[in-house]
mmCIF file with all atom_site columns, C-alpha atoms in Angstrom:
data_model
loop_
_atom_site.group_PDB
_atom_site.id
_atom_site.type_symbol
_atom_site.label_atom_id
_atom_site.label_alt_id
_atom_site.label_comp_id
_atom_site.label_asym_id
_atom_site.label_entity_id
_atom_site.label_seq_id
_atom_site.pdbx_PDB_ins_code
_atom_site.Cartn_x
_atom_site.Cartn_y
_atom_site.Cartn_z
_atom_site.occupancy
_atom_site.B_iso_or_equiv
_atom_site.pdbx_formal_charge
_atom_site.auth_seq_id
_atom_site.auth_comp_id
_atom_site.auth_asym_id
_atom_site.auth_atom_id
_atom_site.pdbx_PDB_model_num
ATOM 1   C CA . MET A 1 1   ? 7.062   -12.238 -70.654 1.00 0.00 ? 1   MET A CA 1
ATOM 2   C CA . LYS A 1 2   ? 4.702   -11.493 -73.489 1.00 0.00 ? 2   LYS A CA 1
ATOM 3   C CA . ARG A 1 3   ? 1.110   -10.564 -72.717 1.00 0.00 ? 3   ARG A CA 1
ATOM 4   C CA . ASP A 1 4   ? -2.120  -10.522 -74.691 1.00 0.00 ? 4   ASP A CA 1
ATOM 5   C CA . SER A 1 5   ? -4.329  -7.462  -75.324 1.00 0.00 ? 5   SER A CA 1
ATOM 6   C CA . ARG A 1 6   ? -5.987  -7.808  -71.861 1.00 0.00 ? 6   ARG A CA 1
ATOM 7   C CA . GLY A 1 7   ? -2.658  -7.897  -70.026 1.00 0.00 ? 7   GLY A CA 1
ATOM 8   C CA . ARG A 1 8   ? -2.702  -11.619 -69.221 1.00 0.00 ? 8   ARG A CA 1
ATOM 9   C CA . PHE A 1 9   ? 0.401   -13.767 -69.630 1.00 0.00 ? 9   PHE A CA 1
ATOM 10  C CA . LEU A 1 10  ? 0.500   -15.934 -72.744 1.00 0.00 ? 10  LEU A CA 1
ATOM 11  C CA . PRO A 1 11  ? 0.663   -19.744 -72.501 1.00 0.00 ? 11  PRO A CA 1
ATOM 12  C CA . GLY A 1 12  ? 4.133   -21.015 -71.641 1.00 0.00 ? 12  GLY A CA 1
ATOM 13  C CA . ASN A 1 13  ? 4.908   -18.266 -69.114 1.00 0.00 ? 13  ASN A CA 1
ATOM 14  C CA . GLN A 1 14  ? 7.567   -19.531 -66.678 1.00 0.00 ? 14  GLN A CA 1
ATOM 15  C CA . VAL A 1 15  ? 8.018   -16.484 -64.418 1.00 0.00 ? 15  VAL A CA 1
ATOM 16  C CA . ALA A 1 16  ? 5.664   -17.416 -61.557 1.00 0.00 ? 16  ALA A CA 1
ATOM 17  C CA . LYS A 1 17  ? 5.964   -21.194 -61.857 1.00 0.00 ? 17  LYS A CA 1
ATOM 18  C CA . GLY A 1 18  ? 6.339   -22.879 -58.483 1.00 0.00 ? 18  GLY A CA 1
ATOM 19  C CA . ASN A 1 19  ? 5.380   -19.876 -56.352 1.00 0.00 ? 19  ASN A CA 1
ATOM 20  C CA . ARG A 1 20  ? 2.745   -21.259 -53.954 1.00 0.00 ? 20  ARG A CA 1
ATOM 21  C CA . GLY A 1 21  ? 2.575   -18.255 -51.649 1.00 0.00 ? 21  GLY A CA 1
ATOM 22  C CA . ASN A 1 22  ? 3.074   -18.131 -47.916 1.00 0.00 ? 22  ASN A CA 1
ATOM 23  C CA . ARG A 1 23  ? 2.208   -21.579 -46.518 1.00 0.00 ? 23  ARG A CA 1
ATOM 24  C CA . LYS A 1 24  ? 3.136   -20.686 -42.920 1.00 0.00 ? 24  LYS A CA 1
ATOM 25  C CA . PRO A 1 25  ? 1.583   -17.331 -41.945 1.00 0.00 ? 25  PRO A CA 1
ATOM 26  C CA . LYS A 1 26  ? 3.177   -15.685 -38.927 1.00 0.00 ? 26  LYS A CA 1
ATOM 27  C CA . TYR A 1 27  ? 0.011   -14.753 -37.009 1.00 0.00 ? 27  TYR A CA 1
ATOM 28  C CA . GLY A 1 28  ? -2.330  -17.692 -37.659 1.00 0.00 ? 28  GLY A CA 1
ATOM 29  C CA . ASN A 1 29  ? -5.876  -17.308 -38.926 1.00 0.00 ? 29  ASN A CA 1
ATOM 30  C CA . SER A 1 30  ? -6.100  -13.635 -39.830 1.00 0.00 ? 30  SER A CA 1
ATOM 31  C CA . ASN A 1 31  ? -9.860  -13.818 -40.547 1.00 0.00 ? 31  ASN A CA 1
ATOM 32  C CA . ALA A 1 32  ? -10.630 -14.921 -36.993 1.00 0.00 ? 32  ALA A CA 1
ATOM 33  C CA . LEU A 1 33  ? -8.378  -12.219 -35.581 1.00 0.00 ? 33  LEU A CA 1
ATOM 34  C CA . ASN A 1 34  ? -9.913  -9.508  -37.778 1.00 0.00 ? 34  ASN A CA 1
ATOM 35  C CA . HIS A 1 35  ? -13.530 -10.376 -37.068 1.00 0.00 ? 35  HIS A CA 1
ATOM 36  C CA . GLY A 1 36  ? -13.336 -10.965 -33.324 1.00 0.00 ? 36  GLY A CA 1
ATOM 37  C CA . LEU A 1 37  ? -14.365 -14.630 -33.088 1.00 0.00 ? 37  LEU A CA 1
ATOM 38  C CA . ARG A 1 38  ? -11.171 -15.864 -31.542 1.00 0.00 ? 38  ARG A CA 1
ATOM 39  C CA . ARG A 1 39  ? -10.532 -19.355 -30.254 1.00 0.00 ? 39  ARG A CA 1
ATOM 40  C CA . GLY A 1 40  ? -11.453 -18.453 -26.685 1.00 0.00 ? 40  GLY A CA 1
ATOM 41  C CA . TYR A 1 41  ? -14.770 -16.657 -27.346 1.00 0.00 ? 41  TYR A CA 1
ATOM 42  C CA . THR A 1 42  ? -17.503 -17.436 -24.813 1.00 0.00 ? 42  THR A CA 1
ATOM 43  C CA . GLY A 1 43  ? -20.937 -15.900 -25.186 1.00 0.00 ? 43  GLY A CA 1
ATOM 44  C CA . LEU A 1 44  ? -23.986 -15.491 -27.383 1.00 0.00 ? 44  LEU A CA 1
ATOM 45  C CA . LEU A 1 45  ? -24.026 -14.328 -31.012 1.00 0.00 ? 45  LEU A CA 1
ATOM 46  C CA . PRO A 1 46  ? -26.978 -13.801 -33.389 1.00 0.00 ? 46  PRO A CA 1
ATOM 47  C CA . SER A 1 47  ? -27.347 -16.741 -35.769 1.00 0.00 ? 47  SER A CA 1
ATOM 48  C CA . GLN A 1 48  ? -27.926 -16.310 -39.511 1.00 0.00 ? 48  GLN A CA 1
ATOM 49  C CA . LYS A 1 49  ? -30.720 -18.898 -39.441 1.00 0.00 ? 49  LYS A CA 1
ATOM 50  C CA . GLY A 1 50  ? -32.574 -17.269 -36.528 1.00 0.00 ? 50  GLY A CA 1
ATOM 51  C CA . GLY A 1 51  ? -32.022 -17.744 -32.844 1.00 0.00 ? 51  GLY A CA 1
ATOM 52  C CA . VAL A 1 52  ? -28.860 -17.041 -30.896 1.00 0.00 ? 52  VAL A CA 1
ATOM 53  C CA . SER A 1 53  ? -25.776 -19.258 -31.173 1.00 0.00 ? 53  SER A CA 1
ATOM 54  C CA . ILE A 1 54  ? -24.131 -20.323 -27.908 1.00 0.00 ? 54  ILE A CA 1
ATOM 55  C CA . TYR A 1 55  ? -20.304 -20.385 -27.875 1.00 0.00 ? 55  TYR A CA 1
ATOM 56  C CA . LYS A 1 56  ? -17.944 -21.548 -25.151 1.00 0.00 ? 56  LYS A CA 1
ATOM 57  C CA . MET A 1 57  ? -14.178 -21.318 -25.665 1.00 0.00 ? 57  MET A CA 1
ATOM 58  C CA . GLY A 1 58  ? -14.777 -20.957 -29.413 1.00 0.00 ? 58  GLY A CA 1
ATOM 59  C CA . ALA A 1 59  ? -16.864 -24.130 -29.757 1.00 0.00 ? 59  ALA A CA 1
ATOM 60  C CA . SER A 1 60  ? -20.504 -23.887 -30.767 1.00 0.00 ? 60  SER A CA 1
ATOM 61  C CA . LEU A 1 61  ? -22.743 -25.544 -28.174 1.00 0.00 ? 61  LEU A CA 1
ATOM 62  C CA . GLY A 1 62  ? -25.994 -25.022 -30.059 1.00 0.00 ? 62  GLY A CA 1
ATOM 63  C CA . THR A 1 63  ? -28.679 -22.429 -30.676 1.00 0.00 ? 63  THR A CA 1
ATOM 64  C CA . LEU A 1 64  ? -31.092 -20.748 -28.294 1.00 0.00 ? 64  LEU A CA 1
ATOM 65  C CA . PRO A 1 65  ? -34.594 -20.725 -29.909 1.00 0.00 ? 65  PRO A CA 1
ATOM 66  C CA . ASP A 1 66  ? -36.477 -17.468 -30.489 1.00 0.00 ? 66  ASP A CA 1
ATOM 67  C CA . LYS A 1 67  ? -38.990 -18.119 -27.695 1.00 0.00 ? 67  LYS A CA 1
ATOM 68  C CA . TYR A 1 68  ? -36.252 -17.769 -25.022 1.00 0.00 ? 68  TYR A CA 1
ATOM 69  C CA . PHE A 1 69  ? -35.014 -14.280 -25.927 1.00 0.00 ? 69  PHE A CA 1
ATOM 70  C CA . HIS A 1 70  ? -35.924 -10.974 -27.561 1.00 0.00 ? 70  HIS A CA 1
ATOM 71  C CA . TYR A 1 71  ? -34.203 -7.725  -28.504 1.00 0.00 ? 71  TYR A CA 1
ATOM 72  C CA . SER A 1 72  ? -35.240 -4.434  -26.907 1.00 0.00 ? 72  SER A CA 1
ATOM 73  C CA . GLU A 1 73  ? -35.692 -1.216  -28.886 1.00 0.00 ? 73  GLU A CA 1
ATOM 74  C CA . ASP A 1 74  ? -32.120 -0.120  -28.094 1.00 0.00 ? 74  ASP A CA 1
ATOM 75  C CA . GLY A 1 75  ? -30.716 -3.433  -29.408 1.00 0.00 ? 75  GLY A CA 1
ATOM 76  C CA . ALA A 1 76  ? -30.036 -5.122  -26.061 1.00 0.00 ? 76  ALA A CA 1
ATOM 77  C CA . LEU A 1 77  ? -30.497 -8.892  -25.873 1.00 0.00 ? 77  LEU A CA 1
ATOM 78  C CA . TRP A 1 78  ? -32.952 -10.071 -23.197 1.00 0.00 ? 78  TRP A CA 1
ATOM 79  C CA . VAL A 1 79  ? -32.783 -13.762 -22.284 1.00 0.00 ? 79  VAL A CA 1
ATOM 80  C CA . ASP A 1 80  ? -35.481 -15.649 -20.355 1.00 0.00 ? 80  ASP A CA 1
ATOM 81  C CA . TYR A 1 81  ? -34.644 -16.386 -16.691 1.00 0.00 ? 81  TYR A CA 1
ATOM 82  C CA . ASN A 1 82  ? -34.900 -20.172 -17.135 1.00 0.00 ? 82  ASN A CA 1
ATOM 83  C CA . ALA A 1 83  ? -32.633 -20.032 -20.180 1.00 0.00 ? 83  ALA A CA 1
ATOM 84  C CA . CYS A 1 84  ? -30.101 -18.012 -18.144 1.00 0.00 ? 84  CYS A CA 1
ATOM 85  C CA . GLN A 1 85  ? -30.138 -20.647 -15.411 1.00 0.00 ? 85  GLN A CA 1
ATOM 86  C CA . TYR A 1 86  ? -29.593 -23.357 -18.033 1.00 0.00 ? 86  TYR A CA 1
ATOM 87  C CA . LEU A 1 87  ? -26.650 -21.472 -19.563 1.00 0.00 ? 87  LEU A CA 1
ATOM 88  C CA . ILE A 1 88  ? -25.092 -21.016 -16.117 1.00 0.00 ? 88  ILE A CA 1
ATOM 89  C CA . SER A 1 89  ? -25.596 -24.556 -14.773 1.00 0.00 ? 89  SER A CA 1
ATOM 90  C CA . VAL A 1 90  ? -25.235 -26.724 -17.891 1.00 0.00 ? 90  VAL A CA 1
ATOM 91  C CA . CYS A 1 91  ? -23.042 -24.653 -20.221 1.00 0.00 ? 91  CYS A CA 1
ATOM 92  C CA . GLY A 1 92  ? -20.886 -23.240 -17.428 1.00 0.00 ? 92  GLY A CA 1
ATOM 93  C CA . PHE A 1 93  ? -21.309 -19.549 -18.221 1.00 0.00 ? 93  PHE A CA 1
ATOM 94  C CA . PRO A 1 94  ? -20.379 -17.146 -15.404 1.00 0.00 ? 94  PRO A CA 1
ATOM 95  C CA . GLU A 1 95  ? -23.278 -15.575 -13.494 1.00 0.00 ? 95  GLU A CA 1
ATOM 96  C CA . SER A 1 96  ? -21.725 -12.146 -14.007 1.00 0.00 ? 96  SER A CA 1
ATOM 97  C CA . MET A 1 97  ? -22.578 -12.488 -17.699 1.00 0.00 ? 97  MET A CA 1
ATOM 98  C CA . PHE A 1 98  ? -26.279 -12.077 -16.904 1.00 0.00 ? 98  PHE A CA 1
ATOM 99  C CA . SER A 1 99  ? -27.601 -9.164  -14.862 1.00 0.00 ? 99  SER A CA 1
ATOM 100 C CA . GLU A 1 100 ? -30.862 -8.988  -12.917 1.00 0.00 ? 100 GLU A CA 1
ATOM 101 C CA . SER A 1 101 ? -33.609 -7.431  -15.007 1.00 0.00 ? 101 SER A CA 1
ATOM 102 C CA . GLU A 1 102 ? -37.281 -6.571  -15.155 1.00 0.00 ? 102 GLU A CA 1
ATOM 103 C CA . GLU A 1 103 ? -39.863 -9.023  -16.424 1.00 0.00 ? 103 GLU A CA 1
ATOM 104 C CA . TRP A 1 104 ? -40.752 -8.781  -20.117 1.00 0.00 ? 104 TRP A CA 1
#
């Protein structure tokens, strides 16, 4: 196992040949588990392209445009009443997800 001046193996190294790593991880997709977007996630998340992404059971249903929501000074998400009704009736979100609020 000879190495060059930078510590890399020289051509013809046979030590790690055939080692493909763990092809069957025990706990599934570790990135999804670490970052909280699991298969069953239902709710709204900020989108990178603007707007708010709508998720139901982990599937993306689309994006809510900027004109239907805004963020308050404390970081809370406020969604328009008509958009809430759409999310409840069409997307099947539970009513408990949205609380009664003041007009903005």
